[in-house]
Short mmCIF file of C-alpha atoms in Angstrom, two decimals:
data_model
loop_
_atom_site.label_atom_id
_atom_site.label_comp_id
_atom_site.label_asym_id
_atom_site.label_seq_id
_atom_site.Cartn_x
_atom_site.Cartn_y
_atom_site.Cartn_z
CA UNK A 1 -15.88 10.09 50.90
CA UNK A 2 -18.56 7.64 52.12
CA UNK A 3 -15.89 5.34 54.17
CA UNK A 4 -17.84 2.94 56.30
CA UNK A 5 -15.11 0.88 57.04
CA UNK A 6 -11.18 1.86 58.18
CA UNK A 7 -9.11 -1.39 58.17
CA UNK A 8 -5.90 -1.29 59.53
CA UNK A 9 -2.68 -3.31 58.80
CA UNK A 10 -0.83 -4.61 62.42
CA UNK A 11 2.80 -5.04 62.19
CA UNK A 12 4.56 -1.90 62.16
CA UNK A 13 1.15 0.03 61.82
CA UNK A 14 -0.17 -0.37 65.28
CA UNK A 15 2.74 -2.57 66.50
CA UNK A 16 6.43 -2.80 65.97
CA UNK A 17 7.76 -5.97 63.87
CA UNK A 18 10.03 -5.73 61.64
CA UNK A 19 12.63 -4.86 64.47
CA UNK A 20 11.91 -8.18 66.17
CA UNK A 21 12.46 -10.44 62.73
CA UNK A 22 15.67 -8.48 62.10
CA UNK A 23 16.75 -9.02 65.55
CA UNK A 24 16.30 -13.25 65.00
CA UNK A 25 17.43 -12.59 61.65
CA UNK A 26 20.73 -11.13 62.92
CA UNK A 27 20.81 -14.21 65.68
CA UNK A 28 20.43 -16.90 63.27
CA UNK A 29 23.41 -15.00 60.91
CA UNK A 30 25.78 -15.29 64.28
CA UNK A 31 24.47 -18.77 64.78
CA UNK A 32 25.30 -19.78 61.12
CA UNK A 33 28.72 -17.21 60.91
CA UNK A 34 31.35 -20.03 60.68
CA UNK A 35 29.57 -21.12 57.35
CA UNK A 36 29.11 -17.92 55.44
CA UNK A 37 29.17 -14.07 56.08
CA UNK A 38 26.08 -12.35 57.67
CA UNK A 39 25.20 -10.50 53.99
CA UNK A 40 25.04 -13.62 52.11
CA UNK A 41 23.45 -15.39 54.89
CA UNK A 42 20.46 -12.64 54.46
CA UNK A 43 20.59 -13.01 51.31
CA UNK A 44 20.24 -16.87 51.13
CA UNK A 45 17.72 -16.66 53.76
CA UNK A 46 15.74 -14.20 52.07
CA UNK A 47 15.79 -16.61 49.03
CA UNK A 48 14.61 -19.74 50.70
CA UNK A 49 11.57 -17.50 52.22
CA UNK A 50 10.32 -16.38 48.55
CA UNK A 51 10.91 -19.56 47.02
CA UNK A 52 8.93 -21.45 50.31
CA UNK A 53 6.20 -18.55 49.83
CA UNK A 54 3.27 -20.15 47.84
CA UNK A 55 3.64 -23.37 50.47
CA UNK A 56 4.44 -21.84 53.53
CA UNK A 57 2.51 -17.98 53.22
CA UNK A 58 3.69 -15.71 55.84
CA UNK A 59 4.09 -15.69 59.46
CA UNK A 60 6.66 -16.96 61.95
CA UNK A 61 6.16 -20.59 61.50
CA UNK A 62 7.22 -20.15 57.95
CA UNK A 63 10.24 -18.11 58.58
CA UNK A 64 11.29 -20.75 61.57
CA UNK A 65 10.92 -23.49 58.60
CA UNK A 66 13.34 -21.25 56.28
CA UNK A 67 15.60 -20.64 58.75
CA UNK A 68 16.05 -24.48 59.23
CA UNK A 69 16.09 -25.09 55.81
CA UNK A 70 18.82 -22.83 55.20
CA UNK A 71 20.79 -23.33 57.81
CA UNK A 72 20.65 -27.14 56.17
CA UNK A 73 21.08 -25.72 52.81
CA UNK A 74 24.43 -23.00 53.37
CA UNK A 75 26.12 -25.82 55.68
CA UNK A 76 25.84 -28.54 53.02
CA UNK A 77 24.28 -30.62 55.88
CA UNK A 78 26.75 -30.49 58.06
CA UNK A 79 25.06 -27.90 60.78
CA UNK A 80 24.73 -29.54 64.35
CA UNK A 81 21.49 -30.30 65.55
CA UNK A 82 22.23 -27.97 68.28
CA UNK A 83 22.04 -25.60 65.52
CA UNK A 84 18.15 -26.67 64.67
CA UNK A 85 17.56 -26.48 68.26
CA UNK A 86 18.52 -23.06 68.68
CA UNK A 87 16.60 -21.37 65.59
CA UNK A 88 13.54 -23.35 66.69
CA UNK A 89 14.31 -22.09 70.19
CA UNK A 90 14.72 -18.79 68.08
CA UNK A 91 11.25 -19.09 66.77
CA UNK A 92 9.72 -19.18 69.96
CA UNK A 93 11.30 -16.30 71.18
CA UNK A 94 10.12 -14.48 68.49
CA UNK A 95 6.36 -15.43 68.77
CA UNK A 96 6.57 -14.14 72.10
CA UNK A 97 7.65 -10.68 72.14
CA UNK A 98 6.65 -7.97 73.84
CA UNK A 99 4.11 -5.71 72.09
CA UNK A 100 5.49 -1.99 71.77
CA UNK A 101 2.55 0.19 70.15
CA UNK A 102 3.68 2.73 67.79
CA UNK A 103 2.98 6.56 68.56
CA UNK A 104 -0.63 7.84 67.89
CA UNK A 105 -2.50 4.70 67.87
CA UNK A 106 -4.15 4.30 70.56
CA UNK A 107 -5.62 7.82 70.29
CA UNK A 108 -6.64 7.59 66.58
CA UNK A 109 -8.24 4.71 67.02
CA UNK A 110 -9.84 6.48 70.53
CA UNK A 111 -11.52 9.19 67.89
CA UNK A 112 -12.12 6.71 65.59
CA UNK A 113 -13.96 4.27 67.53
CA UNK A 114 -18.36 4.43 67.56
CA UNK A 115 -17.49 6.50 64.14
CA UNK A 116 -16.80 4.07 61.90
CA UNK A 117 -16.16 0.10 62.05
CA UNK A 118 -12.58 -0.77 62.56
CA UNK A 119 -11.36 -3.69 61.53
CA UNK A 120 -7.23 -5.16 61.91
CA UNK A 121 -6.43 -6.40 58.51
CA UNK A 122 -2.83 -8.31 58.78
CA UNK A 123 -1.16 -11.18 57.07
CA UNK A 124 0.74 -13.86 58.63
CA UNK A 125 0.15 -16.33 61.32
CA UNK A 126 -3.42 -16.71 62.84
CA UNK A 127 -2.31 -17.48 65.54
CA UNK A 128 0.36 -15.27 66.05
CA UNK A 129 -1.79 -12.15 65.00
CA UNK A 130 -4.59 -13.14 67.45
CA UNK A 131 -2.29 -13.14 70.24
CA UNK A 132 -0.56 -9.75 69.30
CA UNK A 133 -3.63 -7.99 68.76
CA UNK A 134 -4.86 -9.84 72.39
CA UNK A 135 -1.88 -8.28 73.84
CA UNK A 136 -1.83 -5.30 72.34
CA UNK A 137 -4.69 -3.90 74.33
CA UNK A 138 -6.17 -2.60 71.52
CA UNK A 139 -8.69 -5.56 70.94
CA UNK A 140 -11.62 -3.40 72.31
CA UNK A 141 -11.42 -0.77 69.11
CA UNK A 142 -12.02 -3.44 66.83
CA UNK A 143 -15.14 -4.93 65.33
CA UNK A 144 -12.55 -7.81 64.09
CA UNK A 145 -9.78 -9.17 62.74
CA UNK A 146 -9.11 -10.18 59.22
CA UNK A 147 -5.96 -12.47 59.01
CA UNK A 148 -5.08 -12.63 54.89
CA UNK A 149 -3.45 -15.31 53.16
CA UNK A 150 -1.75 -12.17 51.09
CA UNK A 151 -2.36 -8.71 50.37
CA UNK A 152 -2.76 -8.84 46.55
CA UNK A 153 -6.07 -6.93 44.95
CA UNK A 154 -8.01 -10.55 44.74
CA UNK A 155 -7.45 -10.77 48.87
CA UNK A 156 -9.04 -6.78 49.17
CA UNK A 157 -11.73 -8.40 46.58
CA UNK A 158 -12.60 -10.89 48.84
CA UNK A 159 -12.50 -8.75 52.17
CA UNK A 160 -14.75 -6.42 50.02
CA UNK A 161 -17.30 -9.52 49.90
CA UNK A 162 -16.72 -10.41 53.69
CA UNK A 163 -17.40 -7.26 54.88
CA UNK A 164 -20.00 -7.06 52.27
CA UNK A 165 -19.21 -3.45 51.24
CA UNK A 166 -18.39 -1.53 48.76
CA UNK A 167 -14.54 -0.70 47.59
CA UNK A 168 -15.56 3.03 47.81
CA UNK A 169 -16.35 2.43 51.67
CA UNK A 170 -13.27 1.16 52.52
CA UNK A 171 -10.09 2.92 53.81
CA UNK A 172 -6.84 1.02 54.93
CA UNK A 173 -4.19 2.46 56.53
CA UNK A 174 -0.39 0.87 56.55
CA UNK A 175 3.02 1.34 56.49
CA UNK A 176 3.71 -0.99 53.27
CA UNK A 177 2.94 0.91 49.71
CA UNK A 178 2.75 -2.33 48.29
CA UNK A 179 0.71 -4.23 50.12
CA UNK A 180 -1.56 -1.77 52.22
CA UNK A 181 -2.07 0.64 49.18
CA UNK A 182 -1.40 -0.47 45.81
CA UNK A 183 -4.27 -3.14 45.73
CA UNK A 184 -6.42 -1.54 48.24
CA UNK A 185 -6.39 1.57 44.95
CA UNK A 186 -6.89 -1.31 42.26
CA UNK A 187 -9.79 -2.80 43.63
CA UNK A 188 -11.15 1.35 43.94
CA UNK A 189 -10.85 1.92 47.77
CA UNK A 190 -8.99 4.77 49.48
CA UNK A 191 -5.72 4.27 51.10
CA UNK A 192 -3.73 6.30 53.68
CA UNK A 193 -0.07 5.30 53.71
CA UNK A 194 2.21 5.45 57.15
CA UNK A 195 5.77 4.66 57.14
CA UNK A 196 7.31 2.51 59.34
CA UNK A 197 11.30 3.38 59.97
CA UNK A 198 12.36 -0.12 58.41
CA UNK A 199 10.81 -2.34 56.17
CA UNK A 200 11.38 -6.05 54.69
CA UNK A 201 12.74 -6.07 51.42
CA UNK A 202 9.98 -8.37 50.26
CA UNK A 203 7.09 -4.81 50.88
CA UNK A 204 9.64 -2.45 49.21
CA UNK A 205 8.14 -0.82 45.77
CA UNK A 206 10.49 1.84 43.95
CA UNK A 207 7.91 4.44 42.65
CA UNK A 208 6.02 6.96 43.68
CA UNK A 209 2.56 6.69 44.86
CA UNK A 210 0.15 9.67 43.45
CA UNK A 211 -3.77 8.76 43.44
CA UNK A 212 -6.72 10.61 43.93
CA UNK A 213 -8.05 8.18 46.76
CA UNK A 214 -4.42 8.00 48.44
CA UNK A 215 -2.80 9.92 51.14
CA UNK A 216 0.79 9.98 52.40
CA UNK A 217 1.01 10.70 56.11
CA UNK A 218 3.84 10.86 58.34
CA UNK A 219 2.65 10.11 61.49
CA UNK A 220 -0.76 7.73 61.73
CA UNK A 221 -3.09 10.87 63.77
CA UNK A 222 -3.23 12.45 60.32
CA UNK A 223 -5.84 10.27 59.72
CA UNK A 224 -8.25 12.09 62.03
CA UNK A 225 -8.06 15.30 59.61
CA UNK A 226 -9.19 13.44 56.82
CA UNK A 227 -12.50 12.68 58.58
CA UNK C 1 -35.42 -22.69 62.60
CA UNK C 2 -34.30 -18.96 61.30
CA UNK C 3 -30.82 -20.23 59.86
CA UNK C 4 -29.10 -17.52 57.93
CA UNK C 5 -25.83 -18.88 57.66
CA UNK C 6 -24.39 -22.68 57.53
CA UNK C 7 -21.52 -23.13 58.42
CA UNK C 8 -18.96 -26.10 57.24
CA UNK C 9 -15.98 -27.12 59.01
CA UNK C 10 -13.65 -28.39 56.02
CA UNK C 11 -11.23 -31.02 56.84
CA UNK C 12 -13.17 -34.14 57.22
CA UNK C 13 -16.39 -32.74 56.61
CA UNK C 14 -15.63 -31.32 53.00
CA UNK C 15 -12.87 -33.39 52.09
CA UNK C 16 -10.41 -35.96 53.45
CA UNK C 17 -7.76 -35.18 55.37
CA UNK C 18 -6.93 -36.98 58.78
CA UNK C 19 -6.10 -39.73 56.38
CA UNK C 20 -3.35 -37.73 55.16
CA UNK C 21 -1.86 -36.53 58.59
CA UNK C 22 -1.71 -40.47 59.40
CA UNK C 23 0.28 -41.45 56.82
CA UNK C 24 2.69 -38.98 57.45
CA UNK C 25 2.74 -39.58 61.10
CA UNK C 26 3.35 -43.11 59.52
CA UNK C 27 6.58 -42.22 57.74
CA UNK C 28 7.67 -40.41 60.65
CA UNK C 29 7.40 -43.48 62.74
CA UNK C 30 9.17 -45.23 60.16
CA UNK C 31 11.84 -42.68 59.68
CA UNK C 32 12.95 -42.70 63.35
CA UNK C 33 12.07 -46.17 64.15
CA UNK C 34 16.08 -46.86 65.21
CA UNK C 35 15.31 -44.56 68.10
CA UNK C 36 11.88 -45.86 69.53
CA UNK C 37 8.60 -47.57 68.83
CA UNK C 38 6.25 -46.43 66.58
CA UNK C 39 3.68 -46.46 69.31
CA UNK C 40 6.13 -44.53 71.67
CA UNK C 41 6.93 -41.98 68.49
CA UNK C 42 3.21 -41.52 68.76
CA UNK C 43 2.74 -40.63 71.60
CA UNK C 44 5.84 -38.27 71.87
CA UNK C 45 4.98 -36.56 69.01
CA UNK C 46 0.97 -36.23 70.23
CA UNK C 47 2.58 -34.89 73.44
CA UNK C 48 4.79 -32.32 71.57
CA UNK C 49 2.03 -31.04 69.42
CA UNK C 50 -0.27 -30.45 72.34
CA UNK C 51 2.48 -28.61 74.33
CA UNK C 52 3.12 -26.61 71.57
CA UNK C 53 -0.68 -25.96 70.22
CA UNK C 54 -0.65 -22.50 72.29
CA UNK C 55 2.03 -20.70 70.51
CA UNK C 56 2.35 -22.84 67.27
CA UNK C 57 -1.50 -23.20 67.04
CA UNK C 58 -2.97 -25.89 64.14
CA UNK C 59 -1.83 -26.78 60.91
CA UNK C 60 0.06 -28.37 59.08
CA UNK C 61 3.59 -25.94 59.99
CA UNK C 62 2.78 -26.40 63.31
CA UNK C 63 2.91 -30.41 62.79
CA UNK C 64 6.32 -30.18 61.18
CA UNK C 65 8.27 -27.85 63.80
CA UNK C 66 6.62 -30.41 66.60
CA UNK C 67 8.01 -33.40 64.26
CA UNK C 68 11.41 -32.01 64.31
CA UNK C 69 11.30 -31.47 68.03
CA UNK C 70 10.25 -34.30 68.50
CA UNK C 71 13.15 -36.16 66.53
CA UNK C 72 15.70 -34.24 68.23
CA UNK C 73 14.10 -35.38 71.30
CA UNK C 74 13.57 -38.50 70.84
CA UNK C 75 17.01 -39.22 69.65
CA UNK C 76 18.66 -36.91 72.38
CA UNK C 77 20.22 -34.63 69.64
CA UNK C 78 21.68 -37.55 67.66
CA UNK C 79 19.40 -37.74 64.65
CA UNK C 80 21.14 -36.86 61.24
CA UNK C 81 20.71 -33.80 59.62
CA UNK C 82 18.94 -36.18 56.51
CA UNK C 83 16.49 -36.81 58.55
CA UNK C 84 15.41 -33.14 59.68
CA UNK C 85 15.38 -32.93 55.80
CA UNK C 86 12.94 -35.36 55.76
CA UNK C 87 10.43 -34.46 57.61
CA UNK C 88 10.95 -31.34 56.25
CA UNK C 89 10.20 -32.92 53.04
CA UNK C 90 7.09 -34.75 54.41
CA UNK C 91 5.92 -31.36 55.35
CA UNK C 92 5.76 -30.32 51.58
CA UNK C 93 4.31 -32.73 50.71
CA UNK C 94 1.37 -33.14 52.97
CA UNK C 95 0.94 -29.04 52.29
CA UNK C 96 0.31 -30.46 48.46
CA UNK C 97 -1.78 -33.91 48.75
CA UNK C 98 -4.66 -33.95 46.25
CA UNK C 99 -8.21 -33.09 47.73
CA UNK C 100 -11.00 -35.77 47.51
CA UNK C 101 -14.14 -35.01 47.97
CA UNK C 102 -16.34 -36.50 50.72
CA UNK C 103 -19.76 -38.28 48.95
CA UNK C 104 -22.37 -36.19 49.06
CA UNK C 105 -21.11 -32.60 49.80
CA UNK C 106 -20.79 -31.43 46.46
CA UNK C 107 -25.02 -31.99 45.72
CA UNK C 108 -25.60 -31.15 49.66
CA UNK C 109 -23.81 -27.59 48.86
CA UNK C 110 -25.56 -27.56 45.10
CA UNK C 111 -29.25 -27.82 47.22
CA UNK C 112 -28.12 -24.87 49.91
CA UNK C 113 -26.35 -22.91 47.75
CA UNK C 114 -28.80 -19.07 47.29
CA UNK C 115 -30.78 -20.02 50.01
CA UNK C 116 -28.55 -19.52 52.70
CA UNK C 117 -25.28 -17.80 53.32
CA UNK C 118 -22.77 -20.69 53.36
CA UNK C 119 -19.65 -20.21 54.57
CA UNK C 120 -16.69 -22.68 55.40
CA UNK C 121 -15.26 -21.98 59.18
CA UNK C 122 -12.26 -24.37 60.00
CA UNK C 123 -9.24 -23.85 61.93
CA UNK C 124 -5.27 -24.60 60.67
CA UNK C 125 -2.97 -23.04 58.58
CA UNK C 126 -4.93 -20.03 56.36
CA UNK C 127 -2.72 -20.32 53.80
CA UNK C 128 -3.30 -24.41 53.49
CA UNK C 129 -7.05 -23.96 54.06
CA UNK C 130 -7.62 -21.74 51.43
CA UNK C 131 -5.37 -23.78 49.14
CA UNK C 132 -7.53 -26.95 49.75
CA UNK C 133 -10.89 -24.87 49.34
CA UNK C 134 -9.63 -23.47 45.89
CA UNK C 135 -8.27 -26.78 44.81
CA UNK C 136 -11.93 -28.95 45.79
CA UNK C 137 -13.69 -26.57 43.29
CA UNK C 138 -16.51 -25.88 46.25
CA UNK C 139 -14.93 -22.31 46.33
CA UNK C 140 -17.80 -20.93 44.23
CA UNK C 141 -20.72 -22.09 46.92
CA UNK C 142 -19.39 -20.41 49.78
CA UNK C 143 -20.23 -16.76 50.69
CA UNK C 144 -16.16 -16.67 52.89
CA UNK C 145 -13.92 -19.12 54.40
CA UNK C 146 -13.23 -18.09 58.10
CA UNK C 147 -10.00 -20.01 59.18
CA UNK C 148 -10.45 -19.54 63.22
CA UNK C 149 -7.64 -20.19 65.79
CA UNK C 150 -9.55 -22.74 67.54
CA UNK C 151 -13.00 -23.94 67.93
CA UNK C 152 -13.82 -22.76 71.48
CA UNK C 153 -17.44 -21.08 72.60
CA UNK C 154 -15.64 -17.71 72.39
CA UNK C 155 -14.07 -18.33 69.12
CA UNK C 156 -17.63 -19.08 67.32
CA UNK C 157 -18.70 -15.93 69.68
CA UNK C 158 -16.24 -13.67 67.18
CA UNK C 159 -17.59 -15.75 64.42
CA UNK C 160 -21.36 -14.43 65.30
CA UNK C 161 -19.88 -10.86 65.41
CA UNK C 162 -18.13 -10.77 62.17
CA UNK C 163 -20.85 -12.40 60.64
CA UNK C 164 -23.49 -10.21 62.60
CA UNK C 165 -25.97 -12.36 63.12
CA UNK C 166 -27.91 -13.87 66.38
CA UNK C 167 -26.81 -17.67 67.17
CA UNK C 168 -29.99 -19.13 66.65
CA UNK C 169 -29.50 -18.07 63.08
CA UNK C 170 -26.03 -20.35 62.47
CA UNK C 171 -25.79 -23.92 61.78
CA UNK C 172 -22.52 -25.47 61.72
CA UNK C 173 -21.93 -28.58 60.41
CA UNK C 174 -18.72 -30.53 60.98
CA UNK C 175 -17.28 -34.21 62.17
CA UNK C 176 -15.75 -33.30 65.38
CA UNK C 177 -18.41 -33.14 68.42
CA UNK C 178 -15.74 -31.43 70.29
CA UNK C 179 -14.90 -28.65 67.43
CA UNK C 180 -18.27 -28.32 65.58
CA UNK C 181 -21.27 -29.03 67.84
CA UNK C 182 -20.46 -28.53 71.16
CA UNK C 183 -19.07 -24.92 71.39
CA UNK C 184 -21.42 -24.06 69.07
CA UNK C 185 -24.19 -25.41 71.34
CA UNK C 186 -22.86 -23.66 74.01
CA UNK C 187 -22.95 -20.09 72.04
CA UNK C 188 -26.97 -21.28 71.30
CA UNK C 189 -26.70 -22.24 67.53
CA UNK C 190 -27.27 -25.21 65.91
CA UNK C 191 -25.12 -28.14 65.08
CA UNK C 192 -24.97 -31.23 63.17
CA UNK C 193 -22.27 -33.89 63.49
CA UNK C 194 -21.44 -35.91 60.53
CA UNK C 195 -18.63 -38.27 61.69
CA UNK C 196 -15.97 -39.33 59.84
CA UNK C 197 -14.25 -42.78 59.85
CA UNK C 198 -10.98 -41.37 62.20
CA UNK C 199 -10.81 -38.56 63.99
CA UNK C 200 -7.45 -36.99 65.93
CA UNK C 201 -7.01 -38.13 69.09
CA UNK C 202 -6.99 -34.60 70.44
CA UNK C 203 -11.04 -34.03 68.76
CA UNK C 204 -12.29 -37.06 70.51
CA UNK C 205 -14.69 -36.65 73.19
CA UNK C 206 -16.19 -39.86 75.41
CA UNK C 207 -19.75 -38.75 76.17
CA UNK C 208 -22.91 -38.61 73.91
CA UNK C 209 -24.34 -35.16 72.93
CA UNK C 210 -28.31 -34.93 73.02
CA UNK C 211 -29.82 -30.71 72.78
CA UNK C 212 -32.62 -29.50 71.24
CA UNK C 213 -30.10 -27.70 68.86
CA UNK C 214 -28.45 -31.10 67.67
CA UNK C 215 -28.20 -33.62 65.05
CA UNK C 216 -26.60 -36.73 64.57
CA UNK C 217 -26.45 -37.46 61.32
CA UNK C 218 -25.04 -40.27 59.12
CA UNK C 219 -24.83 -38.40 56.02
CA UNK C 220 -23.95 -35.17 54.96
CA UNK C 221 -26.81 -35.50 52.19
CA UNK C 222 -29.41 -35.62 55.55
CA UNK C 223 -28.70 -32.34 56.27
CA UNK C 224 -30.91 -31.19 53.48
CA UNK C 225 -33.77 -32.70 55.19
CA UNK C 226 -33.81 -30.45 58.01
CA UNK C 227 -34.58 -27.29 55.81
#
C-alpha cells in the first residue's frame, strides 16, 4: 500500500447521527399519529425523501422540507400550521445537537495524524457538517473537509482530481458499505469498513463485501494495524 | 503576479441568478399580499433569512424554510396550508430555472483555461451549485468547484490550504465586493470585481475598495488583460 491520503466519512464514523434523525423521525410520527400509524408514516416519509433526492441532496434542510411535505401530503392538507411550526422547530433542534464521538477516534486519528493527510469526507449539509466537525474537536487532525453532493464512484472520481492523487493512494474509512466502500473499490482505492449500530435504510446493501483492497473492522483502531 | 489558481464565484459572475431569487421573492409577495405589503413581506422575510443564515446557512433550502417562517409569521399562524404548498412549490422550481450565461465568460474561461488552475469557489446549496455548474456546460474548464459556507477571510484561509498554495498566488474573481474581493484582500490575494446589475441586499457594501491587489472591472472579458 502507498496510501497518501485516509479520508474519513463523519456521521456515525467519527460522530453519532443516525440516532439523532431517528429520534426527530420518531417526533414528527407522534406529531402526525392522529393521521396515520408511525410504520406507514416512516414509510411515507422515507418516500417523499428519495423522490425529493435529485432536488433537495442530503442534509437536514432537505429532510425538514420532506417532513413538511409529508406531513401536507398524509393529512390531505388538513395538518395545522402549528403542525409546520413544530417540525421546522424540529429541524432546528436537530441541527443543533450535541456531538457524541464514537469510541477510538480520537486516538486513531492521534496516531494517524503527521503520518498521513486526513481529510473528513461527508455528505449532507455544508453547513451543518462544518459546524459538527467545528464542534467535534476534532478539526485540528484534519487537513480538510470534503462535503459531497453524493457518494457515488463519479463523486470519489472527482475527490481523486481535488486531491490530485491517485485512487491507489487513497483509503476511506466508514460505517456505510455502500457509500464509503463500494465506489471508493470501483474507482480502485482501498476501503476499511466500520459499522455503526444502526443505519438508514437508504445506505443498506444486502451482499457481502470481499475485495482485495477492503477490510472489515469492528471497531475503527483497527485501522492503526493496517499501517 | 505569480497566479496559480483563479478563482470564480458562480452566481452572478458565471451565470444569472439574483434575477431568479427576485422573482420568487416576487411571487411570495404576491402570494401573501392579504396579510401585508410587499415592501413589509420584504423586509420580514430579509430579516428571517439573516436570523436564520447561522444554522440554515445559504441556498436556495435555506430561502424556502425562512419563506415558510416567514408566512406563518406574518399571518400569525393563519395562512392556509395551500399556501405552505406554494412556496414549497416555488422552491422547486427556483432549484430548476434554466442557466444563462453571463457575456463574455464562456471566451474569458476558453483564454485561461491550461494556463492556470481554474476553479469555481461559491457558497449555497452544494447540491444546487453543482447542478447549475453541470447544466452551464463550463464544467469542463474548471480544475473543482469548492462550494464554501461563507465568504469570510478565514473561509478563503481553508480555501488556500486545500488548494495549497500561498495567497499571492489566487485570484478570485466575483460581483460581490463584500464576498469576492474584500476577504480575499484581507487573506493577501488578488481580486477583481465584476459587478452585476443587482446584487442582495445582504452583499452590498457602501464604501469604495482601492489595494494594490484590486480591480474594478467592467467586463469579465478585461480580466484577460491582466495576464
Amino acid at each position: 500500500m502507498d496510501i497518501k491520503v485516509i479520508a474519513f466519512d463523519a456521521d456515525d464514523t467519527l460522530f453519532i447521527n443516525e440516532p439523532y434523525f431517528e429520534e426527530t423521525q420518531e417526533a414528527f410520527c407522534v406529531l402526525m399519529e392522529d393521521y396515520l400509524s408511525h410504520s406507514r408514516l416512516e414509510q411515507e416519509l422515507f418516500t417523499n425523501q428519495i423522490a425529493n433526492l435529485p432536488l433537495y441532496g442530503y442534509g437536514i434542510k432537505a429532510y425538514i422540507l420532506s417532513m413538511i411535505e409529508t406531513s401536507i401530503k398524509v393529512s390531505e392538507g388538513t395538518v395545522s400550521m402549528k403542525h409546520i411550526t413544530k417540525i421546522l422547530d424540529l429541524g432546528k433542534e436537530l441541527l443543533q445537537k450535541p456531538i457524541e464521538l464514537i469510541e477510538g477516534v480520537e486516538e486513531t486519528l492521534a496516531a494517524l495524524h503527521g503520518k498521513y493527510k486526513l481529510v473528513v469526507a461527508t455528505k449532507g449539509d455544508l453547513k451543518d457538517q462544518q459546524r459538527k466537525l467545528h464542534d467535534s474537536g476534532l478539526g485540528h487532525y484534519f487537513h480538510h473537509i470534503e462535503v459531497m453532493a453524493d457518494k457515488e464512484a463519479i463523486n470519489y472520481q472527482k475527490l481523486l482530481q481535488r486531491l490530485d492523487i491517485q485512487p491507489q493512494e487513497l483509503m476511506m474509512i466508514g460505517n456505510s458499505l455502500k457509500s464509503d466502500v463500494l465506489p471508493v473499490l470501483e474507482v480502485g482505492g482501498y476501503a476499511c469498513h466500520v459499522p455503526f449500530h444502526t443505519t438508514w435504510a437508504h445506505e443498506r446493501i444486502d451482499h457481502e463485501v470481499s475485495h482485495p483492497n477492503f477490510k472489515a473492522l469492528t471497531d475503527i483502531r483497527q485501522v492503526l494495524d493496517l499501517f
